[in-house]
Amino acid sequence: GDGVALGYWGREDLTAERFMPDPFSDEPGARMYRTGDMVRWLPDGNIEFIGRTDGQVKVRGFRIELGEIENAISELPQVKDRLVMVRQDGPGEKQLVAYVVPENGQVAEDPEQRADLLVQLRSRLRTHLPEHAMPSHFLVLPEFPLNANGKVDRHALPAPEAGQQVLRTRHVAPRDANEKALASIWSRVLGVPDLGVHDNFFDLGGHSLLGIQLLTQVKQEMGYKLPLATLFRSPTIAQLARELGMSEQPKVQLKNLSAIQPQGTKVPIFCVHGDEASYFIPQHLGLDRPFYNFFHQGEDGARILYTEVKDIAEHFLEELRHVRPKGPYVLCGFSFGGLVAFEMAKRLRASGEQVPALVLFDTYEPEEFARVMKREEKFHEPLKRSVLRRIVRWYLKRDKPVPLRFRHFYIIDTYNEATYRYDAGTYEGPLTIFKAEGSAGPGDLGWNRRAQGEIEVVTVPGDHYSMIREPHVETLALELARCIDKGLAKQAVEAV
């Protein structure tokens, strides 16, 4: 049918395996997709889902091919064998666990050699996998346990132990009450005992969803309400404890805008929904470039007040002007955040302000974005989506915070609906599109329909998720700096 994709990007073997001719269509070249779902057709006409026939799993709302993770691990020459599986050994969400047998059996027994292998594993996977496909735990074993048939006995594989999963720094124990309280919370959220104050949250397997959970517990147990930006800016226990010690309410309470790097003399960057990029980009731009990020509404479970792109843009502009009353303004945005940044730039220019650089990170033009989203929604679990919407509405009607496990859906569902309703119009200023190498959209992601001024397309390494994470984010950051310098230079020439 029309909803079937063309294939897997750069994976002809997987395309041939998963796509087949459609025997029910009269259209030449029509194909079907092998979903991997195993079902039973009941006498009453209903279809009962039994399980999966392949290694595809769903973790934190993302569909993940375990085979792709295993292939990425196998490419490391120090690895003899590997196995990736989903485990849920206690209360909480499911986690990806990678088991590795090294070529040199002594590596599994030597803590230093094992740590070196883990560093190489995590570094390699960061270049090949999106964040949601990164294993939370790595276990190095001398050999895999086998069953009577000579196959890996999955039930005999050990549960993850924190010491084998992560990149650790020189251990420094918590030194004061705040550090001890934070270490206790971190240990529960990450499942990592004996934390040092210089261990990095993200190197310990943390991600934005776990970050929200961590800061929720900090608020409940320690009384500090911190935005997610604080964790991106201060990702170690020592740094976060220092933030708590300096915590003061600003004169103007900004709900979504946060200063990731407020110091510097250069024109600041205002990023919309930068997520992990808001933590990584400033590290590559130097200390003289201020960087601010607009975080998502609804991260705390509260009702999302602004549900139209234009309303979100106007609200964000109000907060922006508290920080920088006059331009020039440099704006960027990731995914849906790019649509908001686009609308903000339009309004700034309409008010007479200068926007020398507007950069969209893998953001589809609104009509193209809506078309892609509608196609995905049509073929991906409409019943589950309907149930989740009813659950979210139940909490909102009672003025209760949406529980953590439903917040990601609530935010994304709100964005999708806003995209469908957004009338973007056109933009006369310079526009730059950062397109991920793995993006299957049109060359400029459809933005030629909207751009009346100069438009530049920059292809950056990675896919939609990994482009804003290490190591690819360094290329993105350097290209961003180039675009800003180019825009400011052109503005200076035009002003003469």
Coordinates of C-alpha atoms in Angstrom, one line a residue:
G1 CA 0.0 0.0 0.0
D2 CA 0.9 3.7 0.0
G3 CA 2.2 3.5 3.5
V4 CA 5.0 1.0 2.8
A5 CA 8.5 2.6 2.9
L6 CA 11.0 2.2 0.1
G7 CA 13.4 0.2 2.3
Y8 CA 16.1 0.5 4.9
W9 CA 18.7 3.3 4.4
G10 CA 22.0 1.7 3.3
R11 CA 20.8 -1.8 4.2
E12 CA 20.0 -3.6 0.9
D13 CA 20.2 -7.0 2.7
L14 CA 17.6 -6.0 5.3
T15 CA 15.4 -4.5 2.6
A16 CA 15.4 -7.8 0.7
E17 CA 14.7 -9.7 3.9
R18 CA 11.8 -7.5 5.1
F19 CA 10.1 -6.4 1.9
M20 CA 8.2 -8.8 -0.5
P21 CA 5.9 -8.5 -3.5
D22 CA 2.3 -7.7 -2.6
P23 CA 0.1 -10.6 -4.0
F24 CA -3.1 -8.7 -3.2
S25 CA -2.3 -5.6 -5.4
D26 CA -2.7 -5.1 -9.1
E27 CA -0.2 -2.2 -9.1
P28 CA 3.1 -3.1 -10.6
G29 CA 6.0 -3.1 -8.1
A30 CA 3.6 -3.0 -5.1
R31 CA 5.2 -4.5 -2.0
M32 CA 4.4 -5.8 1.5
Y33 CA 6.5 -5.4 4.7
R34 CA 7.2 -8.4 7.0
T35 CA 6.4 -6.8 10.3
G36 CA 7.8 -9.8 12.3
D37 CA 4.6 -10.0 14.4
M38 CA 3.4 -13.6 15.0
V39 CA -0.4 -13.8 15.2
R40 CA -3.2 -16.3 15.2
W41 CA -6.3 -15.8 13.0
L42 CA -9.3 -16.8 15.2
P43 CA -12.5 -18.3 13.9
D44 CA -14.5 -15.1 14.7
G45 CA -12.2 -13.1 12.4
N46 CA -10.2 -11.4 15.1
I47 CA -6.4 -11.6 15.1
E48 CA -4.6 -12.6 18.3
F49 CA -1.0 -11.3 18.8
I50 CA 1.3 -14.1 20.0
G51 CA 4.8 -12.5 19.9
R52 CA 7.7 -11.7 17.6
T53 CA 9.5 -13.9 15.1
D54 CA 12.6 -11.7 15.1
G55 CA 14.8 -9.7 17.4
Q56 CA 12.7 -6.5 17.3
V57 CA 11.7 -5.2 20.7
K58 CA 10.1 -2.1 22.2
V59 CA 11.8 -0.2 24.9
R60 CA 10.7 3.2 26.2
G61 CA 8.3 3.5 23.3
F62 CA 10.9 2.9 20.6
R63 CA 11.1 -0.1 18.3
I64 CA 14.6 -1.5 18.4
E65 CA 16.3 -4.2 16.3
L66 CA 18.5 -6.2 18.7
G67 CA 20.4 -7.5 15.7
E68 CA 21.6 -4.0 14.7
I69 CA 23.1 -3.5 18.2
E70 CA 24.7 -6.9 18.1
N71 CA 26.2 -6.2 14.6
A72 CA 27.7 -2.9 15.8
I73 CA 29.3 -4.6 18.8
S74 CA 30.7 -7.4 16.6
E75 CA 32.6 -4.9 14.5
L76 CA 35.0 -4.3 17.4
P77 CA 37.9 -6.7 16.8
Q78 CA 38.3 -7.4 20.6
V79 CA 34.8 -9.0 20.7
K80 CA 34.5 -12.7 20.1
D81 CA 30.8 -13.1 20.8
R82 CA 27.9 -10.9 21.9
L83 CA 24.2 -11.1 22.8
V84 CA 21.8 -8.2 23.4
M85 CA 18.5 -8.7 25.2
V86 CA 15.8 -6.9 27.1
R87 CA 15.6 -7.4 30.9
Q88 CA 13.4 -6.2 33.7
D89 CA 14.8 -7.7 36.8
G90 CA 12.9 -5.4 39.2
P91 CA 10.4 -2.6 39.3
G92 CA 10.8 0.0 36.7
E93 CA 11.2 0.2 32.9
K94 CA 12.7 -2.5 30.7
Q95 CA 16.4 -2.1 29.9
L96 CA 18.7 -3.2 27.1
V97 CA 21.5 -5.4 28.3
A98 CA 24.6 -6.3 26.2
Y99 CA 26.6 -9.4 27.1
V100 CA 30.1 -9.6 25.5
V101 CA 32.7 -12.4 25.4
P102 CA 36.1 -10.9 24.6
E103 CA 38.6 -12.6 22.2
N104 CA 41.1 -12.6 25.1
G105 CA 39.4 -14.5 27.9
Q106 CA 41.6 -12.8 30.5
V107 CA 39.9 -9.4 29.8
A108 CA 36.8 -10.6 31.5
E109 CA 38.7 -11.3 34.7
D110 CA 40.9 -8.2 34.8
P111 CA 39.0 -5.1 36.0
E112 CA 41.3 -2.6 34.1
Q113 CA 41.2 -4.5 30.8
R114 CA 37.4 -4.9 31.2
A115 CA 37.0 -1.2 31.8
D116 CA 39.1 -0.4 28.7
L117 CA 36.9 -2.7 26.6
L118 CA 33.7 -1.0 27.9
V119 CA 35.1 2.4 27.0
Q120 CA 35.7 1.2 23.5
L121 CA 32.3 -0.4 23.3
R122 CA 30.4 2.6 24.4
S123 CA 32.4 4.9 22.2
R124 CA 31.8 2.8 19.1
L125 CA 28.1 2.4 19.7
R126 CA 27.7 6.1 20.2
T127 CA 28.8 6.5 16.5
H128 CA 26.5 3.8 15.2
L129 CA 23.3 3.9 17.3
P130 CA 20.7 6.4 18.3
E131 CA 20.3 7.1 22.1
H132 CA 17.3 4.9 22.5
A133 CA 19.2 1.9 21.2
M134 CA 22.2 2.3 23.5
P135 CA 22.3 -0.6 26.0
S136 CA 22.0 0.6 29.6
H137 CA 24.2 -2.2 30.8
F138 CA 27.3 -4.0 29.5
L139 CA 28.4 -7.3 31.0
V140 CA 31.7 -8.9 30.0
L141 CA 31.8 -12.7 30.5
P142 CA 34.5 -15.2 29.9
E143 CA 32.0 -17.4 28.0
F144 CA 28.2 -17.7 27.5
P145 CA 26.3 -20.4 29.5
L146 CA 24.9 -23.1 27.2
N147 CA 21.9 -25.3 27.5
A148 CA 21.7 -29.0 26.6
N149 CA 21.3 -28.2 22.9
G150 CA 24.5 -26.1 22.8
K151 CA 22.6 -22.8 22.5
V152 CA 23.1 -19.8 24.8
D153 CA 21.0 -20.3 27.9
R154 CA 19.5 -16.9 28.3
H155 CA 17.9 -17.7 31.6
A156 CA 21.3 -18.4 33.1
L157 CA 22.8 -15.1 32.0
P158 CA 23.5 -13.0 35.1
A159 CA 21.5 -9.9 36.0
P160 CA 23.4 -6.6 35.3
E161 CA 25.8 -5.4 37.9
A162 CA 26.5 -1.7 37.8
G163 CA 30.2 -2.0 37.9
Q164 CA 30.3 -3.7 34.5
Q165 CA 28.0 -1.3 32.7
V166 CA 29.5 2.2 32.7
L167 CA 32.4 4.5 32.3
R168 CA 33.7 5.4 35.7
T169 CA 36.0 8.2 36.8
R170 CA 38.5 8.1 39.7
H171 CA 36.3 7.4 42.7
V172 CA 35.7 10.3 45.1
A173 CA 33.1 9.5 47.8
P174 CA 30.3 12.0 48.6
R175 CA 31.6 14.7 51.0
D176 CA 28.6 16.6 52.4
A177 CA 24.9 16.2 53.0
N178 CA 23.8 17.4 49.5
E179 CA 26.3 15.1 47.7
K180 CA 25.2 12.1 49.8
A181 CA 21.5 12.7 49.2
L182 CA 22.2 13.1 45.5
A183 CA 24.3 10.0 45.4
S184 CA 21.5 8.0 47.0
I185 CA 18.9 9.3 44.4
W186 CA 21.3 8.7 41.5
S187 CA 22.0 5.1 42.6
R188 CA 18.2 4.3 42.7
V189 CA 17.5 5.9 39.4
L190 CA 20.5 4.5 37.5
G191 CA 20.8 1.2 39.4
V192 CA 24.5 2.0 40.1
P193 CA 25.8 1.5 43.6
D194 CA 28.9 3.2 45.2
L195 CA 28.8 6.3 43.0
G196 CA 31.6 8.9 43.0
V197 CA 30.9 12.6 42.9
H198 CA 32.7 13.0 39.6
D199 CA 30.8 10.2 37.7
N200 CA 28.9 11.6 34.7
F201 CA 25.1 10.9 34.6
F202 CA 25.1 10.4 30.9
D203 CA 28.2 8.1 30.9
L204 CA 26.4 6.0 33.5
G205 CA 23.6 5.2 31.0
G206 CA 21.4 8.2 31.8
H207 CA 19.1 9.8 29.3
S208 CA 16.6 12.6 29.2
L209 CA 13.7 10.4 30.5
L210 CA 15.8 9.2 33.4
G211 CA 16.9 12.8 34.0
I212 CA 13.3 13.8 34.5
Q213 CA 12.8 11.0 36.9
L214 CA 15.9 11.9 38.8
L215 CA 15.0 15.6 39.2
T216 CA 11.5 14.6 40.3
Q217 CA 13.0 12.7 43.2
V218 CA 15.3 15.6 43.9
K219 CA 12.3 17.8 44.3
Q220 CA 10.4 15.3 46.4
E221 CA 13.3 14.4 48.8
M222 CA 15.4 17.5 48.9
G223 CA 12.9 20.3 48.1
Y224 CA 14.8 21.7 45.1
K225 CA 12.9 22.2 41.8
L226 CA 15.4 22.1 39.0
P227 CA 14.9 22.2 35.2
L228 CA 16.3 19.4 33.1
A229 CA 18.7 22.0 31.7
T230 CA 20.5 22.0 35.0
L231 CA 21.4 18.3 34.7
F232 CA 22.7 18.9 31.1
R233 CA 24.8 21.8 32.4
S234 CA 25.9 20.0 35.6
P235 CA 25.9 16.2 34.9
T236 CA 28.0 15.1 37.9
I237 CA 27.0 14.8 41.6
A238 CA 29.6 17.4 42.6
Q239 CA 28.4 19.9 39.9
L240 CA 24.7 19.3 40.7
A241 CA 25.4 19.8 44.5
R242 CA 27.1 23.0 43.7
E243 CA 24.0 24.1 41.7
L244 CA 21.8 23.4 44.7
G245 CA 24.1 25.5 46.9
M246 CA 23.8 28.4 44.6
S247 CA 20.1 27.9 43.9
E248 CA 18.1 31.2 44.0
Q249 CA 14.9 32.1 42.3
P250 CA 15.5 34.6 39.4
K251 CA 13.7 38.0 39.4
V252 CA 11.7 36.8 36.4
Q253 CA 10.7 33.2 36.6
L254 CA 11.3 31.6 33.2
K255 CA 9.4 28.4 32.7
N256 CA 11.0 27.0 29.6
L257 CA 14.2 29.0 28.8
S258 CA 17.3 28.0 30.6
A259 CA 20.9 29.3 30.3
I260 CA 23.2 26.3 29.5
Q261 CA 26.2 28.6 29.1
P262 CA 25.3 32.3 30.0
Q263 CA 28.8 33.7 29.8
G264 CA 30.5 35.0 26.7
T265 CA 30.8 38.0 24.4
K266 CA 29.6 36.5 21.1
V267 CA 26.0 36.7 19.9
P268 CA 24.1 34.0 21.9
I269 CA 22.4 31.0 20.5
F270 CA 18.8 30.3 21.4
C271 CA 17.9 26.7 20.7
V272 CA 14.4 25.2 20.8
H273 CA 14.1 21.7 22.1
G274 CA 17.8 21.0 21.8
D275 CA 17.5 18.0 24.2
E276 CA 20.9 16.3 24.5
A277 CA 22.4 18.8 21.9
S278 CA 21.9 21.6 24.5
Y279 CA 24.5 19.8 26.6
F280 CA 26.9 18.8 23.9
I281 CA 27.0 21.8 21.5
P282 CA 28.3 24.4 23.9
Q283 CA 31.3 22.1 24.7
H284 CA 32.4 22.4 21.1
L285 CA 31.7 26.1 20.6
G286 CA 34.0 27.5 23.4
L287 CA 33.4 29.5 26.5
D288 CA 32.8 32.8 24.6
R289 CA 29.5 31.7 23.0
P290 CA 26.4 32.0 25.3
F291 CA 23.9 29.2 24.7
Y292 CA 20.3 29.0 25.9
N293 CA 17.8 26.3 25.4
F294 CA 14.0 26.2 25.4
F295 CA 12.9 23.0 27.1
H296 CA 9.7 21.2 26.5
Q297 CA 6.4 22.1 28.1
G298 CA 4.9 19.3 30.2
E299 CA 8.2 17.8 31.4
D300 CA 7.0 18.1 34.9
G301 CA 3.7 16.5 34.1
A302 CA 1.7 19.7 34.3
R303 CA -0.8 20.7 31.6
I304 CA 0.7 22.0 28.4
L305 CA -0.6 25.5 28.2
Y306 CA 0.4 26.4 24.7
T307 CA -0.7 23.8 22.1
E308 CA -0.3 25.8 18.8
V309 CA 3.0 26.5 17.1
K310 CA 2.3 30.2 17.0
D311 CA 1.3 30.4 20.7
I312 CA 4.4 28.4 21.7
A313 CA 6.6 30.7 19.6
E314 CA 5.0 33.9 21.2
H315 CA 5.5 32.5 24.7
F316 CA 9.1 31.6 24.0
L317 CA 9.7 35.1 22.6
E318 CA 8.5 36.6 25.8
E319 CA 11.0 34.7 27.7
L320 CA 13.7 35.3 25.2
R321 CA 13.3 39.1 25.5
H322 CA 13.7 38.9 29.2
V323 CA 17.3 37.6 28.5
R324 CA 18.0 39.6 25.3
P325 CA 15.7 42.6 24.7
K326 CA 17.4 43.5 21.3
G327 CA 18.9 41.5 18.5
P328 CA 20.6 40.3 16.5
Y329 CA 19.1 36.9 17.2
V330 CA 20.5 33.5 16.3
L331 CA 17.9 30.7 16.5
C332 CA 18.0 27.0 16.0
G333 CA 15.6 24.1 16.7
F334 CA 15.6 20.3 16.7
S335 CA 12.8 18.3 15.1
F336 CA 9.4 19.9 16.1
G337 CA 11.5 22.6 17.8
G338 CA 12.6 23.7 14.4
L339 CA 9.0 24.7 13.5
V340 CA 8.8 26.8 16.7
A341 CA 12.2 28.4 15.9
F342 CA 10.9 29.1 12.3
E343 CA 7.8 30.9 13.7
M344 CA 9.9 32.8 16.2
A345 CA 12.2 34.1 13.5
K346 CA 9.3 35.2 11.4
R347 CA 7.9 37.2 14.2
L348 CA 11.2 38.8 15.1
R349 CA 11.8 39.9 11.6
A350 CA 8.3 41.2 11.3
S351 CA 9.0 43.4 14.4
G352 CA 12.1 44.8 12.7
E353 CA 14.7 42.6 14.5
Q354 CA 17.7 41.0 12.7
V355 CA 17.9 37.2 12.5
P356 CA 21.3 36.6 10.7
A357 CA 21.0 32.8 11.3
L358 CA 18.0 30.4 11.5
V359 CA 19.2 26.8 11.6
L360 CA 16.8 23.8 11.7
F361 CA 18.1 20.4 12.8
D362 CA 16.5 17.7 10.8
T363 CA 13.1 19.5 10.8
Y364 CA 10.7 18.6 8.0
E365 CA 8.7 21.4 6.4
P366 CA 5.3 21.6 8.2
E367 CA 3.3 19.9 5.4
E368 CA 6.0 17.3 4.9
F369 CA 6.3 16.7 8.6
A370 CA 2.5 16.3 9.0
R371 CA 2.4 13.9 6.1
V372 CA 5.1 11.7 7.6
M373 CA 3.5 11.8 11.0
K374 CA 0.1 10.9 9.7
R375 CA 1.5 7.9 7.8
E376 CA 3.4 6.7 10.9
E377 CA 0.3 7.1 13.1
K378 CA -1.9 5.2 10.6
F379 CA 0.3 2.1 10.7
H380 CA 1.6 2.1 14.3
E381 CA -0.7 1.1 17.1
P382 CA -3.7 3.4 16.8
L383 CA -5.6 1.6 19.5
K384 CA -2.7 2.0 22.0
R385 CA -2.5 5.7 21.1
S386 CA -6.2 6.1 21.7
V387 CA -6.0 4.5 25.2
L388 CA -3.0 6.6 26.1
R389 CA -4.9 9.8 25.2
R390 CA -7.7 8.8 27.4
I391 CA -5.3 8.1 30.3
V392 CA -3.7 11.5 29.9
R393 CA -7.1 13.3 29.7
W394 CA -8.1 11.6 33.0
Y395 CA -5.2 13.2 34.8
L396 CA -5.6 16.6 33.2
K397 CA -9.3 16.8 34.0
R398 CA -8.5 16.3 37.6
D399 CA -5.6 18.8 37.6
K400 CA -3.2 16.0 38.5
P401 CA 0.3 15.8 37.0
V402 CA 0.6 13.3 34.2
P403 CA 2.7 10.3 35.5
L404 CA 6.2 10.1 34.3
R405 CA 5.6 7.0 32.1
F406 CA 3.0 8.9 30.1
R407 CA 4.7 12.3 29.7
H408 CA 6.8 11.5 26.6
F409 CA 3.6 10.4 24.8
Y410 CA 1.7 13.5 26.0
I411 CA 4.3 15.9 24.8
I412 CA 4.9 14.2 21.4
D413 CA 1.1 13.7 20.8
T414 CA 0.6 17.4 21.5
Y415 CA 3.3 18.4 19.0
N416 CA 1.9 16.2 16.3
E417 CA -1.5 17.7 16.6
A418 CA 0.0 21.2 16.6
T419 CA 1.9 20.4 13.4
Y420 CA -1.3 19.4 11.6
R421 CA -2.8 22.8 12.4
Y422 CA 0.2 25.0 11.7
D423 CA -0.1 27.4 8.8
A424 CA 3.6 28.3 8.4
G425 CA 3.5 30.9 5.6
T426 CA 6.8 31.9 4.1
Y427 CA 10.2 33.2 5.4
E428 CA 12.3 35.9 3.7
G429 CA 15.5 35.6 5.7
P430 CA 18.4 33.2 5.3
L431 CA 17.5 29.6 6.3
T432 CA 19.8 26.7 6.9
I433 CA 18.7 23.1 7.1
F434 CA 20.9 20.5 8.9
K435 CA 19.8 17.2 7.4
A436 CA 21.0 13.9 9.0
E437 CA 22.7 11.5 6.6
G438 CA 20.2 8.9 7.6
S439 CA 17.2 11.0 6.8
A440 CA 15.0 9.7 4.0
G441 CA 13.2 12.9 3.3
P442 CA 13.6 15.2 0.2
G443 CA 16.9 17.0 -0.2
D444 CA 15.8 20.2 1.7
L445 CA 13.2 18.4 3.7
G446 CA 10.5 20.4 1.8
W447 CA 11.6 23.8 2.9
N448 CA 11.9 25.3 -0.7
R449 CA 8.1 25.8 -0.4
R450 CA 8.6 28.2 2.5
A451 CA 12.0 29.9 1.9
Q452 CA 11.8 33.1 -0.2
G453 CA 15.4 34.0 0.8
E454 CA 18.7 32.1 0.6
I455 CA 18.4 28.5 1.7
E456 CA 21.4 26.2 2.5
V457 CA 21.3 22.5 3.1
V458 CA 24.1 21.0 5.3
T459 CA 24.3 17.2 5.5
V460 CA 25.7 16.1 8.9
P461 CA 26.7 12.6 10.0
G462 CA 24.3 10.4 12.0
D463 CA 20.6 9.8 12.0
H464 CA 17.8 11.9 13.4
Y465 CA 18.8 11.0 17.0
S466 CA 22.6 10.5 16.8
M467 CA 23.3 13.7 14.9
I468 CA 22.8 15.7 18.2
R469 CA 25.0 13.3 20.3
E470 CA 28.7 12.5 20.4
P471 CA 30.6 12.1 18.3
H472 CA 28.5 13.5 15.5
V473 CA 27.4 16.6 17.4
E474 CA 31.0 18.0 17.1
T475 CA 30.5 18.3 13.3
L476 CA 27.0 19.8 13.8
A477 CA 28.4 22.4 16.3
L478 CA 31.3 23.4 14.0
E479 CA 28.9 23.8 11.0
L480 CA 26.5 25.8 13.3
A481 CA 29.4 28.2 14.2
R482 CA 30.2 28.5 10.5
C483 CA 26.6 29.4 9.6
I484 CA 26.4 32.0 12.4
D485 CA 29.7 33.6 11.3
K486 CA 28.5 33.7 7.7
G487 CA 25.1 35.2 8.6
L488 CA 26.7 37.9 10.8
A489 CA 29.3 38.8 8.1
K490 CA 26.5 39.1 5.5
Q491 CA 24.5 41.3 7.9
A492 CA 27.5 43.5 8.5
V493 CA 28.0 44.0 4.7
E494 CA 24.4 44.9 4.2
A495 CA 24.5 47.4 7.0
V496 CA 27.3 49.4 5.3

